[in-house]
One Martini backbone bead per residue (centre of mass of N, CA, C, O) as a GRO file, in nm:
protein
   80
    1ALA     BB    1  11.703  12.949  13.921
    2VAL     BB    2  11.499  13.154  13.806
    3ILE     BB    3  11.358  12.977  13.595
    4LYS     BB    4  11.231  12.776  13.803
    5CYS     BB    5  11.055  13.034  13.945
    6LEU     BB    6  10.864  13.078  13.737
    7PRO     BB    7  10.553  13.146  13.655
    8VAL     BB    8  10.288  12.952  13.602
    9LYS     BB    9   9.993  12.982  13.428
   10LYS     BB   10  10.047  13.206  13.219
   11SER     BB   11  10.019  13.432  12.997
   12PRO     BB   12  10.131  13.492  12.703
   13GLY     BB   13  10.283  13.649  12.477
   14PRO     BB   14  10.298  13.743  12.147
   15ASN     BB   15  10.492  13.465  12.102
   16ASP     BB   16  10.394  13.228  12.313
   17PHE     BB   17  10.571  13.245  12.563
   18THR     BB   18  10.639  13.052  12.841
   19ALA     BB   19  10.759  12.942  13.135
   20GLU     BB   20  10.770  12.647  13.045
   21LEU     BB   21  10.962  12.697  12.811
   22PHE     BB   22  11.197  12.808  12.970
   23GLN     BB   23  11.226  12.550  13.148
   24THR     BB   24  11.266  12.336  12.922
   25LEU     BB   25  11.502  12.536  12.764
   26LYS     BB   26  11.733  12.640  12.959
   27GLU     BB   27  12.000  12.522  12.840
   28GLU     BB   28  11.962  12.678  12.564
   29LEU     BB   29  11.902  12.978  12.681
   30ILE     BB   30  12.135  13.077  12.857
   31PRO     BB   31  12.344  13.163  12.637
   32ILE     BB   32  12.155  13.364  12.498
   33LEU     BB   33  12.093  13.548  12.745
   34LEU     BB   34  12.387  13.624  12.804
   35GLN     BB   35  12.438  13.757  12.530
   36MET     BB   36  12.219  13.971  12.555
   37LYS     BB   37  12.340  14.103  12.805
   38GLU     BB   38  12.625  14.173  12.693
   39GLU     BB   39  12.505  14.316  12.411
   40ARG     BB   40  12.230  14.460  12.449
   41ILE     BB   41  12.000  14.264  12.325
   42LEU     BB   42  11.662  14.293  12.211
   43PRO     BB   43  11.375  14.171  12.143
   44ASN     BB   44  11.088  14.277  11.983
   45SER     BB   45  10.879  14.140  12.185
   46LEU     BB   46  10.933  14.357  12.420
   47TYR     BB   47  10.756  14.586  12.245
   48GLU     BB   48  10.516  14.399  12.295
   49ALA     BB   49  10.148  14.356  12.337
   50SER     BB   50   9.869  14.237  12.503
   51ILE     BB   51   9.554  14.402  12.482
   52SER     BB   52   9.303  14.447  12.736
   53LEU     BB   53   8.979  14.486  12.861
   54THR     BB   54   8.875  14.568  13.194
   55PRO     BB   55   8.637  14.578  13.414
   56LYS     BB   56   8.513  14.773  13.641
   57SER     BB   57   8.333  14.712  13.931
   58ASP     BB   58   8.201  15.025  13.993
   59THR     BB   59   8.179  15.069  13.677
   60LEU     BB   60   8.164  15.139  13.313
   61ASN     BB   61   8.461  15.106  13.307
   62TYR     BB   62   8.795  15.063  13.172
   63SER     BB   63   9.094  14.865  13.182
   64PRO     BB   64   9.405  14.822  13.088
   65LEU     BB   65   9.575  14.515  12.977
   66SER     BB   66   9.913  14.416  12.984
   67LEU     BB   67  10.082  14.152  12.796
   68ASN     BB   68  10.433  14.040  12.886
   69ILE     BB   69  10.606  13.771  12.978
   70ASP     BB   70  10.880  13.810  12.849
   71ALA     BB   71  10.969  14.065  13.002
   72LYS     BB   72  10.943  13.950  13.287
   73ASN     BB   73  11.133  13.710  13.256
   74LEU     BB   74  11.386  13.858  13.153
   75ASP     BB   75  11.414  14.045  13.392
   76LYS     BB   76  11.464  13.823  13.605
   77ILE     BB   77  11.707  13.686  13.469
   78LEU     BB   78  11.900  13.942  13.429
   79ALA     BB   79  11.900  14.026  13.741
   80SER     BB   80  12.074  13.760  13.837
   0.00000   0.00000   0.00000
C-alpha cells in the first residue's frame, strides 16, 4: 500500500530509481525489500546523493539541496 502512495514526478536519486519504478516493479521488489529489512542490509545508493546549489531569494547566497529519492522511498516502505 505504501508503494502505491509514493510521490511521482520527483527527481530520481543517484541510481536513477524513481517512484514510478518502485510502483511498476512492486511485486518483484516487495520480497527484496522485506529481506533487506529482516537482514538490516542497505544498498550503497542510500549513502549517496545528488547535491545542487539553489539560490536564496533574498541574498546572493546559496543553499545546498540534497536529492536521494531512494532513501526517502525506502524509509517510507520499511516504516510500514
